[in-house]
Amino acid sequence: MTEQVRNIFLEKFGTEPSVFFSPGRINLMGEHVDYNDGFVMPAAINHGIWFAIAKNDTPRARFFAADLDDYLLVDINDIQPQEGWKNYVLGVIHVLQENNLPVQGFDCAFGGNLPIGSGLSSSAAVECGLIFALNEIFQLGQDRKTLALMAQRAEHTFAGVKCGIMDQYASLMGKAGNVLLLDCKTIEHQYLPFELQDHVLVLLNSKVQHALAGGEYNVRRMQCTEGLDLIKQHEPSVKTFRDVSRNMLSKYELQMDPTVYKRCRYVVNEIDRTLQAADLLLQNNIEAFGKRMYETHQGLSKGFGVSCDELDFLVSEAAALQVTGARLMGGGFGGCTINIIRKEDRHQSISKIVSAYDEKFGTQPGIIEIDIANGTHEI
Ligand code: GLA
């Protein structure tokens, strides 16, 4: 891909670019808790987006999105939201300018191998790749954490998705062979070594494309805030969901809208579960870890309401085949499930799930094998 994107750049813009890679991410545990001050366990993967980029000594930024065969030309001094993929790149320029970081004209061609809308965070890969590349070519001197926070802000303001910090953080901070245990309250992480011995990680793509910008994501976020605000009114010691226990939450059940209560219950459980899962991982207890994944899926489906028939089917088939662990991954409403499968059962389990899915939905799920890789870097 590096050569492909470099060649596309040469063909479109005719100068010599620098090339960067920015990965997508998986998340082992801790879903929809990043914006609730919880813990998450993501990792960068070896699928992502490549950027070829060079200054052009004009007041214009020119983009070529190779996978979409689409162009964008903007005046760097007049950055306004547009639509679709353009908002991810424009949001990045805008947030740098907002922070008084001087971006001048540049050319950029990008493309990759992350299926869009499949829960692998192609949007964060675009934002993080571009912000990292601009930081390098214009020597803006920002560290990776600051870049992650700015990329998140770009998504809030231009793409309109009030996402948490997980995706941008994982894309920029990922480390091969490790998952991150990220505390989203302090925005501090530790690396947990992740080398499976007897198991493999497999993603199954339902091929139902989600659209987080569709609004349901932001609705979930608002419901969580509503529930937390109600608790805060009665419990002065509570600042975030980290201060809310199951017992405390249940005291407010009758005062809360039932849907809001279900959302909050999921969040409190998932924060707890992610810490338990991190311990299990350190003990190399993958079978017990897998059970937590199923619990998370139940919570996401029944409590948090972000699953769909296709994802529920993939997970229930996995459970029926005694796959070690399976759950929907990322924002939900479509996209992938993440599965931890015993090596010896891998081929049989996957082919059974694929044919059952095909029979029910008339299409085969995509099988995506991934490796855990380093975060955004220059090639
Ligand atoms: C999307 C968001 C993340 C996170 C996940 C759900 O990927 O971008 O911030 O909230 O959904 O865990």
CSV table of C-alpha atoms and ligand atoms in Angstrom, one decimal:
chain,number,residue,atom,x,y,z
A,1,MET,CA,0.0,0.0,0.0
A,2,THR,CA,2.9,2.4,0.8
A,3,GLU,CA,4.1,2.3,-2.8
A,4,GLN,CA,0.5,2.5,-4.2
A,5,VAL,CA,-0.4,5.6,-2.3
A,6,ARG,CA,3.0,7.2,-3.1
A,7,ASN,CA,2.5,6.5,-6.8
A,8,ILE,CA,-1.0,7.9,-6.7
A,9,PHE,CA,0.4,11.1,-5.1
A,10,LEU,CA,3.1,11.4,-7.8
A,11,GLU,CA,0.5,10.9,-10.5
A,12,LYS,CA,-1.9,13.5,-9.1
A,13,PHE,CA,0.4,16.1,-7.7
A,14,GLY,CA,3.8,15.4,-9.3
A,15,THR,CA,6.1,16.1,-6.3
A,16,GLU,CA,7.9,13.8,-3.8
A,17,PRO,CA,5.8,13.1,-0.7
A,18,SER,CA,6.4,11.9,2.8
A,19,VAL,CA,4.4,8.8,3.6
A,20,PHE,CA,2.6,8.0,6.9
A,21,PHE,CA,0.5,5.0,8.1
A,22,SER,CA,-2.3,5.4,10.6
A,23,PRO,CA,-4.0,2.3,12.0
A,24,GLY,CA,-7.6,1.3,12.7
A,25,ARG,CA,-8.3,-0.2,16.1
A,26,ILE,CA,-9.9,-3.1,17.8
A,27,ASN,CA,-11.3,-3.0,21.3
A,28,LEU,CA,-11.1,-6.0,23.6
A,29,MET,CA,-13.3,-4.6,26.4
A,30,GLY,CA,-14.9,-1.4,27.6
A,31,GLU,CA,-17.4,-0.3,25.0
A,32,HIS,CA,-19.3,3.0,25.2
A,33,VAL,CA,-17.6,3.8,28.4
A,34,ASP,CA,-14.8,6.1,27.1
A,35,TYR,CA,-17.1,9.1,27.2
A,36,ASN,CA,-18.3,8.0,30.6
A,37,ASP,CA,-14.9,8.2,32.3
A,38,GLY,CA,-14.4,4.4,32.3
A,39,PHE,CA,-11.6,2.1,31.2
A,40,VAL,CA,-11.2,0.8,27.7
A,41,MET,CA,-8.8,-1.9,26.2
A,42,PRO,CA,-8.1,-1.0,22.6
A,43,ALA,CA,-5.2,-1.8,20.3
A,44,ALA,CA,-4.0,-0.5,17.0
A,45,ILE,CA,-4.1,-3.0,14.1
A,46,ASN,CA,-2.2,-3.7,10.9
A,47,HIS,CA,-5.1,-2.4,8.8
A,48,GLY,CA,-5.4,1.3,8.3
A,49,ILE,CA,-4.9,4.3,6.1
A,50,TRP,CA,-1.7,5.5,4.3
A,51,PHE,CA,-1.1,9.1,3.6
A,52,ALA,CA,1.3,10.6,1.0
A,53,ILE,CA,1.7,14.3,1.8
A,54,ALA,CA,3.9,17.3,0.9
A,55,LYS,CA,3.8,21.1,1.3
A,56,ASN,CA,2.8,22.9,-1.9
A,57,ASP,CA,3.8,26.5,-1.1
A,58,THR,CA,0.3,27.8,-2.0
A,59,PRO,CA,-2.6,28.9,0.3
A,60,ARG,CA,-4.5,25.8,-0.7
A,61,ALA,CA,-5.0,22.2,0.6
A,62,ARG,CA,-5.7,19.6,-2.0
A,63,PHE,CA,-6.8,16.1,-1.1
A,64,PHE,CA,-7.3,13.0,-3.2
A,65,ALA,CA,-9.3,10.2,-1.4
A,66,ALA,CA,-8.1,7.2,-3.5
A,67,ASP,CA,-10.6,4.6,-2.2
A,68,LEU,CA,-13.5,6.9,-3.1
A,69,ASP,CA,-11.9,8.5,-6.2
A,70,ASP,CA,-12.9,11.9,-4.8
A,71,TYR,CA,-11.1,15.2,-4.7
A,72,LEU,CA,-11.2,18.2,-2.4
A,73,LEU,CA,-9.6,21.6,-2.9
A,74,VAL,CA,-9.9,24.2,-0.1
A,75,ASP,CA,-8.5,27.6,0.7
A,76,ILE,CA,-6.5,27.0,3.9
A,77,ASN,CA,-7.7,30.4,5.3
A,78,ASP,CA,-11.4,29.5,4.8
A,79,ILE,CA,-12.1,26.1,6.4
A,80,GLN,CA,-15.8,25.3,6.6
A,81,PRO,CA,-17.6,22.0,7.3
A,82,GLN,CA,-18.8,20.2,4.1
A,83,GLU,CA,-20.0,16.6,4.1
A,84,GLY,CA,-18.8,12.9,4.4
A,85,TRP,CA,-15.1,12.2,4.5
A,86,LYS,CA,-14.3,15.8,3.8
A,87,ASN,CA,-15.3,16.8,7.4
A,88,TYR,CA,-12.7,14.4,8.9
A,89,VAL,CA,-9.8,16.2,7.1
A,90,LEU,CA,-11.3,19.7,7.3
A,91,GLY,CA,-11.9,19.2,11.0
A,92,VAL,CA,-8.3,18.4,11.5
A,93,ILE,CA,-7.1,21.6,9.7
A,94,HIS,CA,-9.6,23.6,11.7
A,95,VAL,CA,-8.6,22.3,15.1
A,96,LEU,CA,-5.0,23.0,14.4
A,97,GLN,CA,-5.8,26.6,13.4
A,98,GLU,CA,-8.0,26.9,16.5
A,99,ASN,CA,-4.9,26.1,18.5
A,100,ASN,CA,-2.9,28.7,16.7
A,101,LEU,CA,-0.8,26.1,15.0
A,102,PRO,CA,0.3,27.4,11.6
A,103,VAL,CA,-0.8,25.1,8.8
A,104,GLN,CA,0.1,26.2,5.2
A,105,GLY,CA,-0.9,24.7,1.9
A,106,PHE,CA,-0.2,21.0,1.2
A,107,ASP,CA,-1.2,18.2,-1.1
A,108,CYS,CA,-2.4,14.8,0.3
A,109,ALA,CA,-3.4,11.5,-1.2
A,110,PHE,CA,-4.7,8.8,1.1
A,111,GLY,CA,-6.2,5.3,0.9
A,112,GLY,CA,-6.2,2.1,2.8
A,113,ASN,CA,-7.6,-1.3,3.7
A,114,LEU,CA,-10.1,-0.5,6.5
A,115,PRO,CA,-13.7,-1.3,5.6
A,116,ILE,CA,-15.6,1.9,6.2
A,117,GLY,CA,-18.4,1.9,8.8
A,118,SER,CA,-17.3,-1.5,10.2
A,119,GLY,CA,-16.4,-0.5,13.7
A,120,LEU,CA,-12.6,-0.5,13.1
A,121,SER,CA,-12.5,3.3,13.3
A,122,SER,CA,-11.6,4.4,9.8
A,123,SER,CA,-12.6,7.9,10.8
A,124,ALA,CA,-10.0,8.1,13.6
A,125,ALA,CA,-7.4,6.6,11.3
A,126,VAL,CA,-8.0,9.5,8.8
A,127,GLU,CA,-8.0,12.2,11.5
A,128,CYS,CA,-4.9,10.8,13.3
A,129,GLY,CA,-2.9,10.1,10.1
A,130,LEU,CA,-3.5,13.6,8.9
A,131,ILE,CA,-2.9,15.4,12.1
A,132,PHE,CA,0.3,13.4,12.7
A,133,ALA,CA,1.5,14.1,9.2
A,134,LEU,CA,0.8,17.8,9.4
A,135,ASN,CA,2.5,18.0,12.8
A,136,GLU,CA,5.6,16.5,11.2
A,137,ILE,CA,5.7,18.4,7.9
A,138,PHE,CA,5.0,21.8,9.5
A,139,GLN,CA,7.0,21.0,12.7
A,140,LEU,CA,4.2,21.9,15.0
A,141,GLY,CA,5.8,20.2,18.0
A,142,GLN,CA,2.7,18.5,19.5
A,143,ASP,CA,2.9,15.2,21.4
A,144,ARG,CA,0.8,12.2,20.5
A,145,LYS,CA,-1.7,12.7,23.4
A,146,THR,CA,-2.3,16.3,22.4
A,147,LEU,CA,-2.8,15.2,18.8
A,148,ALA,CA,-5.3,12.5,19.9
A,149,LEU,CA,-7.3,15.1,21.9
A,150,MET,CA,-7.3,17.5,18.9
A,151,ALA,CA,-8.4,14.7,16.5
A,152,GLN,CA,-11.3,13.9,18.9
A,153,ARG,CA,-12.3,17.5,18.9
A,154,ALA,CA,-12.1,17.5,15.0
A,155,GLU,CA,-14.7,14.7,15.0
A,156,HIS,CA,-16.9,16.5,17.5
A,157,THR,CA,-17.0,19.8,15.7
A,158,PHE,CA,-16.9,18.9,12.0
A,159,ALA,CA,-18.2,15.3,11.8
A,160,GLY,CA,-20.7,16.0,14.5
A,161,VAL,CA,-20.1,12.7,16.4
A,162,LYS,CA,-19.5,13.4,20.1
A,163,CYS,CA,-17.2,10.4,20.3
A,164,GLY,CA,-15.0,9.5,23.3
A,165,ILE,CA,-11.2,9.5,23.2
A,166,MET,CA,-10.6,5.7,22.6
A,167,ASP,CA,-10.2,5.5,18.8
A,168,GLN,CA,-7.9,8.5,18.4
A,169,TYR,CA,-5.9,7.5,21.4
A,170,ALA,CA,-5.5,3.9,20.2
A,171,SER,CA,-4.6,4.9,16.6
A,172,LEU,CA,-1.8,7.2,17.9
A,173,MET,CA,-0.6,5.3,20.9
A,174,GLY,CA,-0.9,1.7,19.8
A,175,LYS,CA,2.1,-0.6,20.3
A,176,ALA,CA,2.7,-3.9,18.5
A,177,GLY,CA,2.1,-6.9,20.8
A,178,ASN,CA,0.2,-4.9,23.4
A,179,VAL,CA,-3.3,-3.7,24.2
A,180,LEU,CA,-3.8,-0.4,26.0
A,181,LEU,CA,-5.6,-0.2,29.2
A,182,LEU,CA,-6.7,3.4,29.0
A,183,ASP,CA,-8.2,5.3,31.9
A,184,CYS,CA,-10.5,7.7,30.2
A,185,LYS,CA,-11.0,9.8,33.3
A,186,THR,CA,-7.3,10.7,33.7
A,187,ILE,CA,-6.4,10.0,30.0
A,188,GLU,CA,-3.4,7.9,31.2
A,189,HIS,CA,-2.7,4.4,29.8
A,190,GLN,CA,-0.6,1.3,30.5
A,191,TYR,CA,0.4,-1.3,28.0
A,192,LEU,CA,-0.7,-4.9,28.7
A,193,PRO,CA,1.3,-7.5,26.7
A,194,PHE,CA,-1.1,-9.4,24.5
A,195,GLU,CA,0.2,-12.6,22.9
A,196,LEU,CA,-2.4,-15.3,22.5
A,197,GLN,CA,-1.0,-18.9,22.8
A,198,ASP,CA,-3.9,-21.2,22.1
A,199,HIS,CA,-6.4,-18.7,20.7
A,200,VAL,CA,-6.7,-16.4,17.8
A,201,LEU,CA,-8.5,-13.1,17.3
A,202,VAL,CA,-10.9,-12.9,14.4
A,203,LEU,CA,-13.3,-10.2,13.4
A,204,LEU,CA,-16.5,-11.0,11.6
A,205,ASN,CA,-17.9,-8.2,9.6
A,206,SER,CA,-21.7,-8.2,9.5
A,207,LYS,CA,-21.5,-5.9,6.5
A,208,VAL,CA,-24.3,-3.8,8.0
A,209,GLN,CA,-22.8,-0.4,7.7
A,210,HIS,CA,-23.3,1.8,10.7
A,211,ALA,CA,-23.5,5.6,10.6
A,212,LEU,CA,-22.6,7.0,14.0
A,213,ALA,CA,-23.3,10.4,12.7
A,214,GLY,CA,-26.9,9.1,12.3
A,215,GLY,CA,-27.5,10.4,15.8
A,216,GLU,CA,-28.0,7.3,17.9
A,217,TYR,CA,-24.5,7.5,19.2
A,218,ASN,CA,-25.0,11.1,20.4
A,219,VAL,CA,-28.4,10.1,21.9
A,220,ARG,CA,-26.7,7.3,24.0
A,221,ARG,CA,-24.2,9.9,25.2
A,222,MET,CA,-27.0,12.3,26.3
A,223,GLN,CA,-28.9,9.5,28.1
A,224,CYS,CA,-25.8,8.7,30.1
A,225,THR,CA,-25.3,12.3,31.0
A,226,GLU,CA,-29.0,12.6,32.0
A,227,GLY,CA,-28.7,9.6,34.4
A,228,LEU,CA,-25.5,10.8,35.9
A,229,ASP,CA,-26.8,14.3,36.4
A,230,LEU,CA,-29.8,13.0,38.3
A,231,ILE,CA,-27.5,10.9,40.6
A,232,LYS,CA,-25.2,14.0,41.1
A,233,GLN,CA,-28.2,16.0,42.4
A,234,HIS,CA,-28.6,13.6,45.3
A,235,GLU,CA,-25.0,12.4,45.9
A,236,PRO,CA,-22.6,15.3,46.3
A,237,SER,CA,-19.6,12.9,46.3
A,238,VAL,CA,-20.4,11.8,42.7
A,239,LYS,CA,-18.4,13.5,40.0
A,240,THR,CA,-18.3,10.8,37.3
A,241,PHE,CA,-19.6,7.3,36.6
A,242,ARG,CA,-16.5,6.0,38.4
A,243,ASP,CA,-18.1,7.1,41.7
A,244,VAL,CA,-21.3,5.3,41.0
A,245,SER,CA,-21.8,1.8,42.4
A,246,ARG,CA,-24.5,-0.7,41.4
A,247,ASN,CA,-26.2,-0.2,44.8
A,248,MET,CA,-26.2,3.5,44.5
A,249,LEU,CA,-27.6,3.4,41.0
A,250,SER,CA,-30.4,1.1,42.0
A,251,LYS,CA,-31.6,3.7,44.6
A,252,TYR,CA,-32.5,6.0,41.7
A,253,GLU,CA,-34.2,3.5,39.5
A,254,LEU,CA,-37.7,4.7,40.1
A,255,GLN,CA,-36.8,8.3,39.6
A,256,MET,CA,-35.1,7.7,36.3
A,257,ASP,CA,-36.6,7.2,32.8
A,258,PRO,CA,-36.4,3.4,32.4
A,259,THR,CA,-34.3,3.6,29.3
A,260,VAL,CA,-31.9,6.0,30.9
A,261,TYR,CA,-31.6,3.6,33.9
A,262,LYS,CA,-30.8,0.7,31.6
A,263,ARG,CA,-28.1,2.7,29.8
A,264,CYS,CA,-26.5,3.7,33.2
A,265,ARG,CA,-26.7,0.2,34.5
A,266,TYR,CA,-24.8,-1.1,31.5
A,267,VAL,CA,-22.1,1.6,31.9
A,268,VAL,CA,-21.6,0.9,35.6
A,269,ASN,CA,-21.3,-2.8,34.9
A,270,GLU,CA,-19.0,-2.4,31.9
A,271,ILE,CA,-16.5,-0.1,33.8
A,272,ASP,CA,-16.3,-2.8,36.5
A,273,ARG,CA,-16.1,-5.6,33.9
A,274,THR,CA,-13.2,-4.0,32.0
A,275,LEU,CA,-11.0,-3.9,35.1
A,276,GLN,CA,-11.8,-7.5,35.9
A,277,ALA,CA,-11.0,-8.4,32.3
A,278,ALA,CA,-7.7,-6.6,32.5
A,279,ASP,CA,-6.8,-8.8,35.5
A,280,LEU,CA,-7.8,-11.9,33.7
A,281,LEU,CA,-5.7,-11.0,30.8
A,282,LEU,CA,-2.7,-10.5,33.1
A,283,GLN,CA,-3.4,-13.9,34.5
A,284,ASN,CA,-3.6,-15.3,31.0
A,285,ASN,CA,-7.0,-16.6,31.7
A,286,ILE,CA,-8.4,-16.2,28.2
A,287,GLU,CA,-11.4,-18.5,28.8
A,288,ALA,CA,-12.7,-16.4,31.7
A,289,PHE,CA,-11.9,-13.3,29.6
A,290,GLY,CA,-14.1,-14.7,26.8
A,291,LYS,CA,-17.1,-15.1,29.2
A,292,ARG,CA,-16.8,-11.3,30.0
A,293,MET,CA,-17.0,-10.6,26.3
A,294,TYR,CA,-20.3,-12.4,26.1
A,295,GLU,CA,-21.6,-10.5,29.1
A,296,THR,CA,-20.6,-7.2,27.4
A,297,HIS,CA,-22.5,-8.2,24.3
A,298,GLN,CA,-25.6,-8.9,26.3
A,299,GLY,CA,-25.3,-5.5,28.0
A,300,LEU,CA,-24.7,-3.7,24.7
A,301,SER,CA,-27.6,-5.5,23.1
A,302,LYS,CA,-30.3,-5.5,25.8
A,303,GLY,CA,-29.2,-2.6,28.1
A,304,PHE,CA,-27.4,-0.1,25.9
A,305,GLY,CA,-29.4,-0.8,22.7
A,306,VAL,CA,-26.7,-0.6,20.1
A,307,SER,CA,-26.8,-4.1,18.6
A,308,CYS,CA,-28.8,-5.3,15.6
A,309,ASP,CA,-30.2,-8.7,14.5
A,310,GLU,CA,-27.1,-9.5,12.4
A,311,LEU,CA,-24.6,-8.8,15.3
A,312,ASP,CA,-26.8,-10.7,17.8
A,313,PHE,CA,-26.9,-13.6,15.4
A,314,LEU,CA,-23.1,-13.7,14.9
A,315,VAL,CA,-22.6,-13.7,18.7
A,316,SER,CA,-25.3,-16.3,19.5
A,317,GLU,CA,-23.9,-18.6,16.8
A,318,ALA,CA,-20.4,-18.2,18.3
A,319,ALA,CA,-21.9,-19.0,21.8
A,320,ALA,CA,-23.6,-22.1,20.4
A,321,LEU,CA,-20.3,-23.4,19.1
A,322,GLN,CA,-18.6,-22.6,22.4
A,323,VAL,CA,-16.3,-20.1,20.9
A,324,THR,CA,-14.2,-18.6,23.8
A,325,GLY,CA,-15.5,-15.1,23.5
A,326,ALA,CA,-17.6,-12.9,21.1
A,327,ARG,CA,-19.2,-9.6,21.2
A,328,LEU,CA,-20.0,-6.6,19.0
A,329,MET,CA,-17.2,-4.2,18.8
A,330,GLY,CA,-17.0,-0.4,18.5
A,331,GLY,CA,-20.0,1.9,18.3
A,332,GLY,CA,-22.4,-0.8,17.2
A,333,PHE,CA,-25.6,-0.7,15.0
A,334,GLY,CA,-23.6,-2.9,12.5
A,335,GLY,CA,-20.0,-3.4,11.8
A,336,CYS,CA,-17.9,-6.3,13.3
A,337,THR,CA,-17.9,-8.7,16.1
A,338,ILE,CA,-14.7,-9.5,17.8
A,339,ASN,CA,-14.1,-13.2,18.5
A,340,ILE,CA,-11.5,-15.0,20.5
A,341,ILE,CA,-11.4,-18.6,19.1
A,342,ARG,CA,-9.4,-21.6,20.2
A,343,LYS,CA,-6.8,-22.3,17.5
A,344,GLU,CA,-7.8,-25.9,17.0
A,345,ASP,CA,-11.5,-25.0,16.5
A,346,ARG,CA,-10.8,-21.9,14.3
A,347,HIS,CA,-11.6,-23.2,10.8
A,348,GLN,CA,-14.6,-25.3,11.8
A,349,SER,CA,-16.2,-22.6,14.0
A,350,ILE,CA,-15.7,-19.8,11.4
A,351,SER,CA,-17.1,-21.8,8.5
A,352,LYS,CA,-20.1,-22.9,10.6
A,353,ILE,CA,-20.8,-19.3,11.6
A,354,VAL,CA,-20.3,-18.0,8.0
A,355,SER,CA,-22.7,-20.6,6.5
A,356,ALA,CA,-25.4,-20.1,9.2
A,357,TYR,CA,-25.2,-16.3,8.6
A,358,ASP,CA,-25.4,-16.8,4.8
A,359,GLU,CA,-28.5,-19.0,5.2
A,360,LYS,CA,-30.2,-16.4,7.4
A,361,PHE,CA,-29.2,-13.1,5.8
A,362,GLY,CA,-28.3,-14.1,2.3
A,363,THR,CA,-24.8,-12.8,2.5
A,364,GLN,CA,-21.6,-14.0,4.0
A,365,PRO,CA,-19.9,-12.1,6.8
A,366,GLY,CA,-16.4,-10.8,6.1
A,367,ILE,CA,-13.6,-12.6,7.9
A,368,ILE,CA,-10.9,-10.2,9.0
A,369,GLU,CA,-7.7,-11.5,10.6
A,370,ILE,CA,-5.7,-8.8,12.2
A,371,ASP,CA,-2.4,-8.3,14.0
A,372,ILE,CA,-1.8,-5.8,16.8
A,373,ALA,CA,0.5,-3.1,15.4
A,374,ASN,CA,2.2,0.2,16.2
A,375,GLY,CA,0.4,3.5,16.2
A,376,THR,CA,0.5,6.2,13.5
A,377,HIS,CA,4.1,6.6,12.1
A,378,GLU,CA,6.1,7.8,9.2
A,379,ILE,CA,7.2,5.1,6.8
B,1,GLA,C1,-17.0,4.7,18.6
B,1,GLA,C2,-16.4,6.0,19.3
B,1,GLA,C3,-15.6,5.7,20.5
B,1,GLA,C4,-16.3,4.7,21.5
B,1,GLA,C5,-16.9,3.5,20.7
B,1,GLA,C6,-17.7,2.7,21.6
B,1,GLA,O1,-15.9,4.0,18.1
B,1,GLA,O2,-15.7,6.7,18.4
B,1,GLA,O3,-15.2,6.8,21.2
B,1,GLA,O4,-17.3,5.4,22.2
B,1,GLA,O5,-17.7,4.0,19.6
B,1,GLA,O6,-17.0,2.1,22.6
